[in-house]
Amino acid sequence: MGKDKGKRRGTRHQGPVIRRHDQVQSTTTDQRLLESRGDTDWVHSDPWRVMRIQSEFVEGFGTLAKVGPGISVFGSARTPKDHPMYAAAVEVGRRLAGAGYATITGGGPGIMEAANKGALEAGGVSVGLGIELPFEDQLNRYVSLGINFRYFFVRKVMFLKYSEGFVVMPGGFGTFDELFEALTLVQTRKITRFPIVLFGSEYWAGLVQWLRQEVAGSAYINPDDLDMLQITDDIDEAVRIVTSFRENGAVPVPPVEG
């Protein structure tokens, strides 16, 4: 019975640490960091977590510093292999490699796997920035350079620091999080000249329409903030937009609201 229980618990990657069988913990590092219930002993251990967070930044910076120019490709981990978007993501990764760019993904299945596959098969650099989650165990097999992170915020810094643009394909909350993080940083000029392409007009049209009518229409953002987003169904155009910044920097930067 003990062996069966161990098999059911599978494998858990926690940063560089691998846990299997009875060593798999029931919560993730992020969950334990954000936990607010229970006793107050955590107050005394939080300062030590700073060292772990620091080590993730050091490991990430050291690993990715020499990757070269890269483009991040985001999208759903649930996209099946026979879906047209999977095939499109493979081609995006392939075209990025042909243009001399590393393809950077979250290292998971679905769209991430597809983009990594295209990059690897084309002889490009295929990067996976994984995250410790209760339901995902490992980086996909097409990642040639991978790092597993414990903390989401460290991982986000790596995406933004080592990418020159984003191709955002259909996805869920994780994809939205990455998209709006980038939009916020460009809007506030924390980063500049950063192209963001929404691939798949049918999927993204409703969101963009809502942003234009409700959010910009209510003056919560400036209308020209939407110029940060470019929608296309054409792979060549998507790759051209995200790689053109290096040549001419022709990416709109909105005025700071004041």
Short mmCIF file of C-alpha atoms in Angstrom, two decimals:
data_model
loop_
_atom_site.label_atom_id
_atom_site.label_comp_id
_atom_site.label_asym_id
_atom_site.label_seq_id
_atom_site.Cartn_x
_atom_site.Cartn_y
_atom_site.Cartn_z
CA MET A 1 0.00 0.00 0.00
CA GLY A 2 2.88 2.35 0.79
CA LYS A 3 4.33 1.80 -2.67
CA ASP A 4 0.99 2.50 -4.34
CA LYS A 5 0.63 5.72 -2.39
CA GLY A 6 4.10 6.79 -3.47
CA LYS A 7 3.27 6.18 -7.12
CA ARG A 8 0.08 8.21 -6.92
CA ARG A 9 1.97 11.21 -5.58
CA GLY A 10 4.30 11.24 -8.59
CA THR A 11 7.14 13.73 -9.00
CA ARG A 12 7.37 17.35 -7.85
CA HIS A 13 10.04 19.79 -9.00
CA GLN A 14 10.77 22.57 -6.49
CA GLY A 15 13.34 24.80 -8.10
CA PRO A 16 16.44 22.60 -8.46
CA VAL A 17 15.04 20.07 -5.97
CA ILE A 18 13.22 16.93 -7.16
CA ARG A 19 10.80 15.18 -4.77
CA ARG A 20 9.20 11.81 -5.41
CA HIS A 21 6.93 9.38 -3.55
CA ASP A 22 6.65 10.15 0.17
CA GLN A 23 8.92 13.20 -0.17
CA VAL A 24 6.35 15.13 -2.26
CA GLN A 25 4.92 17.99 -0.20
CA SER A 26 1.21 18.75 -0.28
CA THR A 27 1.67 22.48 -0.92
CA THR A 28 3.88 24.57 -3.21
CA THR A 29 6.51 27.08 -2.14
CA ASP A 30 4.29 29.97 -3.27
CA GLN A 31 1.37 28.60 -1.25
CA ARG A 32 3.48 28.41 1.90
CA LEU A 33 4.83 31.93 1.32
CA LEU A 34 1.34 33.41 0.93
CA GLU A 35 -0.31 31.37 3.69
CA SER A 36 -1.93 33.66 6.28
CA ARG A 37 -3.65 31.11 8.52
CA GLY A 38 -2.29 29.13 11.44
CA ASP A 39 0.25 30.08 14.08
CA THR A 40 2.74 32.92 13.87
CA ASP A 41 5.93 30.90 13.61
CA TRP A 42 6.14 31.88 9.94
CA VAL A 43 7.12 35.40 11.03
CA HIS A 44 10.46 34.03 12.16
CA SER A 45 11.11 32.03 9.00
CA ASP A 46 10.17 34.61 6.35
CA PRO A 47 13.51 36.47 6.51
CA TRP A 48 15.24 33.23 5.53
CA ARG A 49 13.01 32.93 2.48
CA VAL A 50 14.70 36.06 1.17
CA MET A 51 17.85 34.02 0.66
CA ARG A 52 15.96 31.44 -1.39
CA ILE A 53 14.35 34.18 -3.46
CA GLN A 54 17.75 35.76 -3.99
CA SER A 55 19.19 32.45 -5.13
CA GLU A 56 16.46 32.13 -7.77
CA PHE A 57 17.32 35.54 -9.17
CA VAL A 58 21.04 34.70 -9.21
CA GLU A 59 20.42 31.35 -10.91
CA GLY A 60 18.08 32.89 -13.47
CA PHE A 61 20.34 35.82 -14.32
CA GLY A 62 23.39 33.57 -14.56
CA THR A 63 21.68 31.03 -16.81
CA LEU A 64 19.94 33.42 -19.20
CA ALA A 65 22.50 36.21 -19.51
CA LYS A 66 24.16 34.67 -22.58
CA VAL A 67 21.07 33.28 -24.32
CA GLY A 68 21.01 36.18 -26.76
CA PRO A 69 17.93 37.95 -28.12
CA GLY A 70 14.72 36.13 -27.23
CA ILE A 71 10.98 36.30 -27.76
CA SER A 72 8.48 34.86 -25.29
CA VAL A 73 5.56 32.83 -26.59
CA PHE A 74 2.60 32.45 -24.22
CA GLY A 75 -0.56 30.39 -24.49
CA SER A 76 -2.62 27.65 -22.96
CA ALA A 77 -1.08 24.51 -21.50
CA ARG A 78 -4.34 22.76 -22.43
CA THR A 79 -4.04 23.14 -26.20
CA PRO A 80 -4.06 19.62 -27.72
CA LYS A 81 -1.49 18.55 -30.30
CA ASP A 82 -4.10 18.29 -33.06
CA HIS A 83 -5.34 21.87 -32.57
CA PRO A 84 -4.54 24.46 -35.27
CA MET A 85 -3.04 26.76 -32.63
CA TYR A 86 -0.56 24.05 -31.65
CA ALA A 87 0.61 23.86 -35.27
CA ALA A 88 0.78 27.66 -35.44
CA ALA A 89 2.90 27.81 -32.28
CA VAL A 90 5.30 25.23 -33.73
CA GLU A 91 5.70 27.45 -36.78
CA VAL A 92 6.20 30.57 -34.65
CA GLY A 93 9.04 28.85 -32.79
CA ARG A 94 10.54 27.72 -36.08
CA ARG A 95 10.37 31.21 -37.61
CA LEU A 96 11.87 32.82 -34.51
CA ALA A 97 14.79 30.41 -34.68
CA GLY A 98 15.24 31.26 -38.35
CA ALA A 99 15.36 34.94 -37.45
CA GLY A 100 18.10 34.30 -34.88
CA TYR A 101 15.95 34.57 -31.75
CA ALA A 102 15.61 32.24 -28.81
CA THR A 103 12.08 31.08 -28.06
CA ILE A 104 11.18 31.48 -24.39
CA THR A 105 8.11 29.78 -22.90
CA GLY A 106 6.82 28.63 -19.54
CA GLY A 107 8.18 25.20 -20.40
CA GLY A 108 4.85 23.39 -20.01
CA PRO A 109 2.62 21.46 -22.42
CA GLY A 110 0.23 22.82 -25.06
CA ILE A 111 1.23 26.08 -26.77
CA MET A 112 4.46 26.23 -24.75
CA GLU A 113 5.52 22.76 -25.87
CA ALA A 114 4.63 23.58 -29.48
CA ALA A 115 6.74 26.76 -29.59
CA ASN A 116 9.67 24.98 -27.93
CA LYS A 117 9.32 22.13 -30.44
CA GLY A 118 9.44 24.47 -33.42
CA ALA A 119 12.50 26.27 -32.06
CA LEU A 120 14.40 23.10 -31.22
CA GLU A 121 13.66 21.35 -34.53
CA ALA A 122 14.84 24.46 -36.41
CA GLY A 123 18.14 24.45 -34.52
CA GLY A 124 17.30 27.45 -32.35
CA VAL A 125 17.60 28.03 -28.64
CA SER A 126 14.53 26.63 -26.87
CA VAL A 127 14.12 28.02 -23.34
CA GLY A 128 11.64 26.86 -20.71
CA LEU A 129 11.03 28.82 -17.52
CA GLY A 130 9.05 26.38 -15.39
CA ILE A 131 7.13 27.01 -12.20
CA GLU A 132 6.33 24.77 -9.25
CA LEU A 133 2.62 23.91 -9.53
CA PRO A 134 0.45 21.22 -7.91
CA PHE A 135 -0.61 19.86 -11.32
CA GLU A 136 2.48 20.22 -13.56
CA ASP A 137 5.60 18.20 -12.90
CA GLN A 138 8.28 18.92 -15.45
CA LEU A 139 9.48 20.89 -18.44
CA ASN A 140 8.45 19.62 -21.84
CA ARG A 141 10.95 17.51 -23.75
CA TYR A 142 11.64 20.18 -26.37
CA VAL A 143 13.29 22.56 -23.89
CA SER A 144 17.04 22.74 -24.48
CA LEU A 145 17.70 25.20 -21.66
CA GLY A 146 15.38 25.11 -18.68
CA ILE A 147 15.04 26.53 -15.19
CA ASN A 148 12.42 25.59 -12.61
CA PHE A 149 11.31 28.44 -10.37
CA ARG A 150 9.57 28.34 -7.01
CA TYR A 151 8.19 31.88 -7.15
CA PHE A 152 6.00 33.37 -9.86
CA PHE A 153 7.36 36.89 -9.44
CA VAL A 154 10.95 35.78 -10.02
CA ARG A 155 9.90 33.92 -13.15
CA LYS A 156 8.07 37.01 -14.45
CA VAL A 157 11.20 39.09 -14.11
CA MET A 158 13.09 36.56 -16.24
CA PHE A 159 10.46 36.67 -19.00
CA LEU A 160 10.54 40.45 -19.13
CA LYS A 161 14.29 40.91 -18.74
CA TYR A 162 15.36 38.42 -21.40
CA SER A 163 12.57 38.89 -23.96
CA GLU A 164 12.39 41.60 -26.59
CA GLY A 165 8.72 40.99 -27.29
CA PHE A 166 5.75 38.69 -26.62
CA VAL A 167 3.64 36.56 -28.91
CA VAL A 168 0.49 35.85 -26.93
CA MET A 169 -1.63 32.97 -28.21
CA PRO A 170 -5.03 31.89 -26.84
CA GLY A 171 -4.88 30.90 -23.21
CA GLY A 172 -6.38 31.27 -19.76
CA PHE A 173 -5.62 33.10 -16.53
CA GLY A 174 -1.86 32.45 -16.68
CA THR A 175 -1.70 33.85 -20.22
CA PHE A 176 -3.78 36.89 -19.21
CA ASP A 177 -1.52 37.48 -16.22
CA GLU A 178 1.59 37.55 -18.39
CA LEU A 179 -0.10 39.75 -20.99
CA PHE A 180 -1.38 42.38 -18.56
CA GLU A 181 1.88 42.40 -16.60
CA ALA A 182 3.67 43.41 -19.79
CA LEU A 183 1.01 45.98 -20.70
CA THR A 184 1.23 47.59 -17.27
CA LEU A 185 5.01 47.85 -17.41
CA VAL A 186 4.97 49.38 -20.90
CA GLN A 187 2.17 51.80 -19.97
CA THR A 188 4.11 53.00 -16.92
CA ARG A 189 7.38 53.04 -18.88
CA LYS A 190 9.09 50.51 -16.67
CA ILE A 191 9.99 48.91 -19.99
CA THR A 192 9.95 50.67 -23.36
CA ARG A 193 9.69 49.71 -27.03
CA PHE A 194 8.26 46.30 -26.23
CA PRO A 195 6.09 44.72 -28.96
CA ILE A 196 3.11 42.62 -27.86
CA VAL A 197 1.31 40.55 -30.48
CA LEU A 198 -2.04 38.86 -29.86
CA PHE A 199 -2.17 35.89 -32.21
CA GLY A 200 -5.65 34.71 -33.14
CA SER A 201 -8.06 37.55 -33.92
CA GLU A 202 -11.22 35.52 -33.31
CA TYR A 203 -10.10 34.67 -29.78
CA TRP A 204 -8.82 38.13 -28.79
CA ALA A 205 -11.36 40.37 -30.55
CA GLY A 206 -13.87 40.34 -27.68
CA LEU A 207 -11.26 41.32 -25.11
CA VAL A 208 -9.91 44.16 -27.23
CA GLN A 209 -13.42 45.41 -27.94
CA TRP A 210 -14.19 45.42 -24.20
CA LEU A 211 -10.95 47.27 -23.45
CA ARG A 212 -11.82 49.87 -26.07
CA GLN A 213 -15.49 50.34 -25.23
CA GLU A 214 -15.59 49.84 -21.46
CA VAL A 215 -12.10 50.49 -20.10
CA ALA A 216 -10.94 53.25 -22.46
CA GLY A 217 -14.53 54.45 -22.83
CA SER A 218 -14.71 54.98 -19.07
CA ALA A 219 -11.34 56.79 -19.15
CA TYR A 220 -9.60 54.13 -17.04
CA ILE A 221 -6.90 53.97 -19.72
CA ASN A 222 -6.02 56.29 -22.58
CA PRO A 223 -7.40 55.22 -25.97
CA ASP A 224 -3.89 55.13 -27.41
CA ASP A 225 -2.81 52.65 -24.71
CA LEU A 226 -4.43 50.05 -26.96
CA ASP A 227 -1.76 50.81 -29.57
CA MET A 228 0.49 48.59 -27.45
CA LEU A 229 -1.49 45.59 -28.72
CA GLN A 230 -1.26 44.31 -32.26
CA ILE A 231 -3.56 41.51 -33.42
CA THR A 232 -2.82 39.17 -36.29
CA ASP A 233 -3.59 35.73 -37.70
CA ASP A 234 -0.47 35.74 -39.85
CA ILE A 235 2.63 33.99 -38.51
CA ASP A 236 5.03 35.97 -40.69
CA GLU A 237 3.52 39.24 -39.50
CA ALA A 238 3.65 38.18 -35.85
CA VAL A 239 7.33 37.30 -36.11
CA ARG A 240 8.12 40.46 -38.07
CA ILE A 241 6.45 42.68 -35.43
CA VAL A 242 8.25 41.18 -32.45
CA THR A 243 11.64 41.10 -34.15
CA SER A 244 11.49 44.53 -35.85
CA PHE A 245 12.19 46.42 -32.61
CA ARG A 246 15.87 45.52 -32.84
CA GLU A 247 16.04 47.09 -36.30
CA ASN A 248 14.06 50.29 -35.90
CA GLY A 249 12.41 50.42 -32.48
CA ALA A 250 9.09 51.16 -34.20
CA VAL A 251 6.88 50.13 -31.32
CA PRO A 252 4.45 52.70 -29.91
CA VAL A 253 5.00 53.81 -26.34
CA PRO A 254 1.97 55.49 -24.76
CA PRO A 255 2.23 58.79 -22.91
CA VAL A 256 2.42 58.61 -19.16
CA GLU A 257 -0.88 59.55 -17.55
CA GLY A 258 -0.41 62.53 -15.35
#
